[in-house]
Amino acid sequence: MTSKFTLKILRGIRGEQYWEEFELSLTPSANVVSSLMEIQRNPINKEGVRTTPVAWEQGCLEEVCGSCSMLINGKPRQSCTALIHSLIQEYRSSTIVLAPFTKFPLVRDLVVDRKQMFESLKKVKAWISVDGTWDEKEKGEKISPEVQEALYVLSTCMTCGCCSESCPQVNERSEFMGPAAMSQLRLFDSHPVGSLQKSERLHAALGKEGIAGCGNAQNCVRVCPKNIPLTESIALIGREATKQAFREFFSLPDA
Amino acid sequence: MSAKEVIVVGGGLAGLAAAMKLAEQEFHVKLVSLTKVRRSHSVCAQGGINIGINLKGEGDSPIIHAYDTIKGGDFLGNQPPILEMCMAGPAILRMLERFGCPFNRTLEGNVDFRRFGGTLYHRTAFCGASTGQQLLYSLDEQVRRYEAEGRVEKFENHEFLRLVQDEDGIARGIVMQDLYNSNLIVLKADAVVMATGGLGVIYKKSTMSTFCTGAANGRLYMQGMKYANPEFIQIHPTAVPGEDKMRLISESSRGEGGRMWVYGNSSKTIEFPDGSVRPCGKTGEPWYFLEEMYPALGNLVPRDIGSREVLRVCELGLGAEGKPQVYLDVTHLSPEVHHKLEAVLDIYQKFTGEDPRHKPMKIFPAVHYSMGGAWVDWPAADDPDRGARYRQMTNLPGCFCVGEAEYQYHGANRLGANSLLACIFAGLVAGVEVPRYLNALKKQHTDIKEIHFQGALQEEGEKRSSLMNRKGPENVHKLHDELADWMLRNVSVKRNNEDLKKTYEKIKEIRERLEHISLDDKGSILNQTYTFANQFGPMLELALAITEGALRRNEFRGSHFKPEFPKRDDENWLKTTIATYDPVRREPVIGYEPVDLRHLDPIKRDYTHAKKVEPTLKNIPTNIQLPL
């Protein structure tokens, strides 16, 4: 194994992006984040020129907060779990290429603003409309372990944006909200109480920003770090929404 | 007319609980966060939330929960807030269920409970092994609903820099910075709720998220906020050392049956908690040291005890593979149990490449939580002046504090799975106390002279240019490495006065060298070097308070272990440390305050023969009003 490796990083701000390379010593448990930390401590590029530290987003470093997404060798993923020695082995190259996501506004270097993902959660009403926080003093609804398990899996989405980044249908010409929001819509439609607001979510599901935008490329499920069945969610919403749309069309309130 | 605008700083569980409760009462909440709130450090909590609701037929109750919490905290916690927190537990669980939080279920469809440290009861409700994430999402969703209605306005990717106070010292807003473009902004309101979390980054590598610098608390402390029990830092027994951080392996791995061991060596001896000196197991065979030393609680001893024993075993040279690490073994557990722990086992595998289902994990203790924090008030339900005081309010009028950033609920050691409860509870309490405070407030921020806001803004502007213009040989990240190295060595599991004194001087030296740094980035767009350098100053002031608090406290209590003084000393040290900042000498002034012990007299904290007890707490007020 080589004792040095290179990070080739797409840097800069919108309209002024450039590549810069950094050579680092390989340590056994180094990951992309620890390597960026090393550059931060000592920002000298491969040419030996002192430069500015690379900006990146980070948080928990345990792949549960969704902060540190970026393109690593072209693949959208979390940089905390991107171990350097595994990358070198997998790609048979001691140069690792880092770039910011392309489907969100660039802030600087590897940082983009994923605000639109959170805005989408508003559009799909990703919540349960409780009456208030006061105590109802009675035991909550019973939920089977199977239903809990299904809800939990959907609820582990950390809004990291890998799915949107990989999706050919998320682009400047389309209004598709992306797979994550669709899956959240399914989560709340599937909850016994959340399902009471199903019809309110219908518009979001069937509108231009909704499931119609999905081209079934299946990229999202391949890149999701949490293995959330995103395309299954989209297909399911499609079936449910069509049924419901028919019901509403014929205005049969309690059908 | 009462003011209707409140600033909440921090969007973890505590901040979101406060924001939600305030928005529900039709306040306009300005929510300020370093990151998108859904990424706050609460997501890292793995194991669960303690609720004394007795759904397992064991006779558990909020009273027993309070007893365990007070005892687990080695009697340093004020008892009235702990009691009320535990009493509110069942209602908080019901609330979270209504929000759709996907708690694990029993076959009957009820919320399931697992075991956790410091208790013999199944008291911990959980969502797989990412409970904090699920709880945070549940509150985030409710807050988003209010955001969509216009009741909550978010300022994400903004950092709190300073509290704005009027001529009477009353909080009237904050100065914050937009991290994307470095703009300094004044935000006005008549109450500020701080919920900025812990300070693990002072130790650099901890189990905490990189947001948890403690800088916000450091800034307020430098503005005159009292800081309580700084020396009590929780070290979690089980983390995986990494280059960038210490990754937590949840206590739930032991709650579900995981065992800690090293290979024994009968030629070596160790002193057991009962005072006997015994051999370190049998040579060549697994030695389950916690199970032997603490037969009742075994692997589920409280965290301070677990961490000390791991360290002792390693100091004897018994560490796994000759390194400072011990085995945490879940290989014998069933696939169903592995599934319940999946989130945490997967993380171990992703970072180490080894499958913990087949090979014991290797772990070591790591800085995990700060029991101390902002001093906040807590008039008890039956105190005669209850109506004139405000719970969760710091000594700076109008500035409240909730969550890990404050000191109230955990005493000298926090029990696992109590933090999520404490965060949500305190947030809800602030949600009802802030309106009371605002009702009594005579002037509104609109009546306050602009000069107070502009003056604060100007001061932050000057600080920025001073920092940007420094020219010297020092590098702030290398200073951070040095600080962390000293703090980890001398102000973590084991402390001694000699080294504490040296550390105190070292921190002052680092503070001096901070004046001679040069920033590698002078730009205004997302300048993370500047942001960190700006945080580092207040972090150093808190580090001084932590170290000075530890130096003064000559006893052994909870997480504060000083072998020179190997016993808890209630006569001299059953008191809360209060650090205040002396801006002239630039040093912490340490004072003390009695602990409120009205419900339970201190007893010995013995976990060697623990058995289920039915404790009685005295003087329980009859007029307790829970915040939900």
mmCIF file of C-alpha atoms in Angstrom, chain B residues 131 180 261 338 365 425:
data_model
loop_
_atom_site.group_PDB
_atom_site.id
_atom_site.type_symbol
_atom_site.label_atom_id
_atom_site.label_comp_id
_atom_site.label_asym_id
_atom_site.label_seq_id
_atom_site.Cartn_x
_atom_site.Cartn_y
_atom_site.Cartn_z
ATOM 1 C CA THR B 131 -33.443 7.039 19.530
ATOM 2 C CA TYR B 180 -22.380 31.703 4.765
ATOM 3 C CA TRP B 261 -14.003 -8.341 29.172
ATOM 4 C CA HIS B 338 -28.492 -7.673 16.942
ATOM 5 C CA PRO B 365 -13.686 5.509 27.293
ATOM 6 C CA PHE B 425 -38.513 18.423 29.832
#
